[in-house]
Amino acid sequence: MSPRKSYVALLHYPMSDRTGAEVTTALTTLDLHDMARTCRTYDIAAFYIVHPIDPQRAIAERILRHWEGDGARHDYRGEALGRVRVRVTLDAVIDELSAELGERPRIFATSAKAAPGCIPQRALLTAAGTPLILFGTGFGMTDALLARADHVLAPIEAPKPGPESENGYNHLSVRSACAILLDRLYGDRGDSSAS
Ligand code: SAM
């Protein structure tokens, strides 16, 4: 379905907390399940869960083992989770993909806030290289991590509020942000009728 091979990574370090301090966030199993299913639906080649803490990665690996065993018989989840890779650092992901692809992936970071120099989301589709799309957790990626990306994508936003609306709310979960972005990049617009 996706017109170009792409990868997604969910990072847990280095993230910001509500005060702006650098933290490591906890793995959320909902993110693992939901983002894996979204990534599989839009034919993302692999979905990386990146966490520096051993017991946190062990939780992810245990879930993956369950769904490749008995669980796989009862649900389509096993197929989606089969594309999940659990790794320690972003560098490990970049090294692995560089070896697999024969070139470094092109890294696109996401943020709820418009970063200086951010590019339109769909510019990813025409950029050179194989996209690796980074998603953050907690209160988002630190500036140092965002600076490692080749590009930061413009945030997902609702239409700007009109004169009668006070809507300034933009607090999507990372699961929702991932689904919206992949649909904007790779989704069928749903404009054609079945007849
Ligand atoms: N205030 C944080 C920020 O500026 O990114 C929100 C963190 S959000 C709970 C966790 C992650 O979800 C973000 O790091 C980003 O990857 C993604 N995300 C959330 N809202 C987004 C949006 N409106 N546009 C793009 N990505 C978003």
CSV table of C-alpha atoms and ligand atoms in Angstrom, one decimal:
chain,number,residue,atom,x,y,z
A,1,MET,CA,0.0,0.0,0.0
A,2,SER,CA,2.7,2.5,0.9
A,3,PRO,CA,4.3,4.0,-2.2
A,4,ARG,CA,7.7,3.9,-0.6
A,5,LYS,CA,9.5,1.7,1.9
A,6,SER,CA,9.5,3.4,5.3
A,7,TYR,CA,10.3,2.7,8.9
A,8,VAL,CA,8.9,4.0,12.1
A,9,ALA,CA,10.6,4.3,15.6
A,10,LEU,CA,9.0,5.1,19.0
A,11,LEU,CA,11.7,6.5,21.3
A,12,HIS,CA,11.7,6.8,25.1
A,13,TYR,CA,15.0,8.6,25.6
A,14,PRO,CA,16.0,11.4,25.6
A,15,MET,CA,12.6,12.9,26.2
A,16,SER,CA,11.4,16.1,27.9
A,17,ASP,CA,9.2,16.0,31.0
A,18,ARG,CA,6.7,18.8,31.8
A,19,THR,CA,9.5,21.0,33.2
A,20,GLY,CA,11.7,20.5,30.1
A,21,ALA,CA,14.1,18.3,32.0
A,22,GLU,CA,15.6,15.3,30.1
A,23,VAL,CA,14.0,12.0,31.2
A,24,THR,CA,13.5,8.4,30.1
A,25,THR,CA,9.8,7.5,29.8
A,26,ALA,CA,8.1,4.2,30.5
A,27,LEU,CA,7.0,1.9,27.8
A,28,THR,CA,3.2,1.9,27.2
A,29,THR,CA,1.9,-1.4,26.0
A,30,LEU,CA,-1.0,0.4,24.3
A,31,ASP,CA,1.5,2.3,22.1
A,32,LEU,CA,3.2,-1.0,21.2
A,33,HIS,CA,0.0,-2.7,20.1
A,34,ASP,CA,-1.8,0.2,18.4
A,35,MET,CA,1.2,1.6,16.6
A,36,ALA,CA,2.2,-1.9,15.4
A,37,ARG,CA,-1.2,-2.3,13.9
A,38,THR,CA,-1.2,1.1,12.3
A,39,CYS,CA,2.3,0.5,10.9
A,40,ARG,CA,1.3,-2.9,9.5
A,41,THR,CA,-1.9,-1.4,7.9
A,42,TYR,CA,0.2,1.2,6.1
A,43,ASP,CA,2.8,-1.4,5.2
A,44,ILE,CA,5.7,0.2,7.2
A,45,ALA,CA,8.6,-2.2,6.8
A,46,ALA,CA,9.5,-2.3,10.5
A,47,PHE,CA,8.3,-0.6,13.7
A,48,TYR,CA,11.1,-0.1,16.2
A,49,ILE,CA,10.5,0.2,20.0
A,50,VAL,CA,13.6,1.9,21.3
A,51,HIS,CA,14.3,1.8,25.0
A,52,PRO,CA,17.6,2.0,26.9
A,53,ILE,CA,16.4,0.1,30.0
A,54,ASP,CA,16.6,-3.7,30.0
A,55,PRO,CA,13.5,-4.5,32.0
A,56,GLN,CA,11.4,-2.1,29.9
A,57,ARG,CA,12.6,-3.8,26.7
A,58,ALA,CA,11.8,-7.2,28.3
A,59,ILE,CA,8.2,-6.2,28.7
A,60,ALA,CA,8.0,-5.5,24.9
A,61,GLU,CA,9.8,-8.7,24.1
A,62,ARG,CA,7.5,-10.7,26.3
A,63,ILE,CA,4.4,-9.3,24.5
A,64,LEU,CA,6.0,-10.1,21.1
A,65,ARG,CA,6.7,-13.7,22.2
A,66,HIS,CA,3.2,-14.1,23.4
A,67,TRP,CA,1.7,-13.0,20.0
A,68,GLU,CA,4.1,-15.1,17.9
A,69,GLY,CA,3.1,-18.2,19.9
A,70,ASP,CA,-0.4,-19.3,21.0
A,71,GLY,CA,-1.8,-15.8,20.7
A,72,ALA,CA,-1.1,-15.5,17.0
A,73,ARG,CA,-3.8,-18.1,16.3
A,74,HIS,CA,-6.6,-15.9,17.7
A,75,ASP,CA,-5.9,-12.5,16.2
A,76,TYR,CA,-4.4,-10.5,13.4
A,77,ARG,CA,-2.2,-8.8,16.0
A,78,GLY,CA,0.6,-11.4,15.6
A,79,GLU,CA,1.1,-10.4,12.0
A,80,ALA,CA,1.5,-6.7,13.0
A,81,LEU,CA,3.7,-7.5,16.0
A,82,GLY,CA,5.9,-9.6,13.7
A,83,ARG,CA,7.2,-6.4,12.2
A,84,VAL,CA,8.2,-4.9,15.6
A,85,ARG,CA,11.9,-4.7,16.5
A,86,VAL,CA,13.0,-3.9,20.0
A,87,ARG,CA,16.4,-2.0,20.2
A,88,VAL,CA,18.4,-0.2,22.8
A,89,THR,CA,19.3,3.1,21.1
A,90,LEU,CA,18.5,5.2,18.0
A,91,ASP,CA,22.1,4.7,16.9
A,92,ALA,CA,21.5,0.9,16.9
A,93,VAL,CA,18.5,1.4,14.7
A,94,ILE,CA,20.3,3.7,12.3
A,95,ASP,CA,23.3,1.3,12.1
A,96,GLU,CA,21.0,-1.7,11.5
A,97,LEU,CA,19.0,0.1,8.8
A,98,SER,CA,22.2,1.5,7.2
A,99,ALA,CA,23.4,-2.1,6.8
A,100,GLU,CA,20.1,-3.4,5.5
A,101,LEU,CA,19.5,-0.6,3.1
A,102,GLY,CA,23.1,0.0,2.0
A,103,GLU,CA,22.7,3.7,3.0
A,104,ARG,CA,21.8,5.7,6.0
A,105,PRO,CA,18.0,6.2,6.3
A,106,ARG,CA,16.7,9.7,6.1
A,107,ILE,CA,15.4,10.7,9.5
A,108,PHE,CA,12.2,12.6,10.0
A,109,ALA,CA,11.2,13.6,13.6
A,110,THR,CA,7.7,14.5,14.7
A,111,SER,CA,6.6,17.1,17.2
A,112,ALA,CA,3.4,18.7,18.4
A,113,LYS,CA,5.1,22.0,18.2
A,114,ALA,CA,6.3,23.7,15.0
A,115,ALA,CA,10.1,23.5,15.1
A,116,PRO,CA,12.2,26.1,13.4
A,117,GLY,CA,12.7,25.0,9.8
A,118,CYS,CA,10.2,22.2,9.9
A,119,ILE,CA,9.0,20.9,6.6
A,120,PRO,CA,5.5,20.0,5.3
A,121,GLN,CA,4.5,16.5,6.2
A,122,ARG,CA,4.1,15.3,2.6
A,123,ALA,CA,7.5,16.6,1.7
A,124,LEU,CA,8.7,13.3,3.1
A,125,LEU,CA,7.2,11.6,0.1
A,126,THR,CA,9.6,13.2,-2.4
A,127,ALA,CA,12.7,13.5,-0.2
A,128,ALA,CA,15.7,11.3,-1.2
A,129,GLY,CA,16.5,8.2,0.8
A,130,THR,CA,14.4,5.7,2.8
A,131,PRO,CA,12.4,7.5,5.6
A,132,LEU,CA,12.8,6.6,9.2
A,133,ILE,CA,10.0,8.5,11.1
A,134,LEU,CA,10.6,9.1,14.7
A,135,PHE,CA,7.9,9.5,17.3
A,136,GLY,CA,8.5,10.6,20.9
A,137,THR,CA,6.9,10.0,24.3
A,138,GLY,CA,6.4,12.0,27.5
A,139,PHE,CA,6.4,15.7,26.6
A,140,GLY,CA,8.2,15.1,23.4
A,141,MET,CA,11.8,14.7,22.1
A,142,THR,CA,14.5,16.9,23.6
A,143,ASP,CA,15.9,19.6,21.3
A,144,ALA,CA,19.2,17.7,21.1
A,145,LEU,CA,17.3,14.7,19.7
A,146,LEU,CA,15.2,16.7,17.3
A,147,ALA,CA,18.5,18.2,16.0
A,148,ARG,CA,19.7,14.7,15.1
A,149,ALA,CA,16.9,14.4,12.5
A,150,ASP,CA,17.5,15.4,8.9
A,151,HIS,CA,14.1,17.1,9.0
A,152,VAL,CA,11.4,17.9,11.6
A,153,LEU,CA,7.9,17.5,10.1
A,154,ALA,CA,5.3,20.2,10.7
A,155,PRO,CA,2.9,19.3,13.5
A,156,ILE,CA,-0.5,17.7,12.9
A,157,GLU,CA,-3.0,20.4,13.6
A,158,ALA,CA,-6.8,20.8,13.4
A,159,PRO,CA,-8.0,23.7,11.1
A,160,LYS,CA,-7.1,27.0,12.6
A,161,PRO,CA,-9.9,28.2,14.9
A,162,GLY,CA,-12.5,30.5,13.3
A,163,PRO,CA,-13.9,33.6,15.0
A,164,GLU,CA,-16.5,31.5,16.9
A,165,SER,CA,-14.1,28.8,18.1
A,166,GLU,CA,-11.7,28.8,21.0
A,167,ASN,CA,-10.0,25.6,19.9
A,168,GLY,CA,-6.4,25.9,20.9
A,169,TYR,CA,-6.2,22.3,22.1
A,170,ASN,CA,-3.5,20.1,20.5
A,171,HIS,CA,-2.6,17.2,22.8
A,172,LEU,CA,-2.7,14.0,20.6
A,173,SER,CA,-1.5,10.8,22.0
A,174,VAL,CA,1.5,9.4,20.1
A,175,ARG,CA,-0.7,6.5,18.9
A,176,SER,CA,-3.2,9.0,17.4
A,177,ALA,CA,-0.4,11.1,15.9
A,178,CYS,CA,1.2,8.1,14.3
A,179,ALA,CA,-2.2,7.0,12.7
A,180,ILE,CA,-3.0,10.4,11.4
A,181,LEU,CA,0.5,11.0,10.0
A,182,LEU,CA,0.7,7.6,8.2
A,183,ASP,CA,-2.8,8.1,6.8
A,184,ARG,CA,-1.8,11.6,5.5
A,185,LEU,CA,1.3,10.2,3.9
A,186,TYR,CA,0.1,6.8,2.6
A,187,GLY,CA,-3.6,6.6,3.0
A,188,ASP,CA,-6.2,6.3,0.4
A,189,ARG,CA,-8.3,9.5,0.6
A,190,GLY,CA,-11.5,7.5,0.6
A,191,ASP,CA,-12.9,9.7,-2.2
A,192,SER,CA,-13.7,6.9,-4.7
A,193,SER,CA,-17.0,5.1,-4.5
A,194,ALA,CA,-17.4,1.3,-4.5
A,195,SER,CA,-19.8,1.3,-7.5
B,1,SAM,N1,4.4,18.4,23.6
B,1,SAM,C1,4.9,17.2,23.0
B,1,SAM,C2,5.6,17.6,21.7
B,1,SAM,O1,5.8,18.8,21.5
B,1,SAM,O2,5.9,16.7,20.9
B,1,SAM,C3,3.8,16.2,22.9
B,1,SAM,C4,4.4,14.8,23.1
B,1,SAM,S1,3.2,13.6,22.6
B,1,SAM,C5,2.4,13.1,24.0
B,1,SAM,C6,4.3,12.4,22.2
B,1,SAM,C7,4.7,12.3,20.7
B,1,SAM,O3,3.5,12.2,19.9
B,1,SAM,C8,5.4,13.5,20.2
B,1,SAM,O4,6.8,13.4,20.5
B,1,SAM,C9,5.2,13.3,18.7
B,1,SAM,O5,6.0,12.3,18.2
B,1,SAM,C10,3.8,12.8,18.7
B,1,SAM,N2,2.8,13.9,18.5
B,1,SAM,C11,1.9,14.3,19.4
B,1,SAM,N3,1.1,15.3,18.9
B,1,SAM,C12,1.6,15.5,17.7
B,1,SAM,C13,1.3,16.5,16.7
B,1,SAM,N4,0.3,17.3,16.8
B,1,SAM,N5,2.0,16.5,15.5
B,1,SAM,C14,3.0,15.6,15.3
B,1,SAM,N6,3.3,14.7,16.3
B,1,SAM,C15,2.7,14.6,17.4
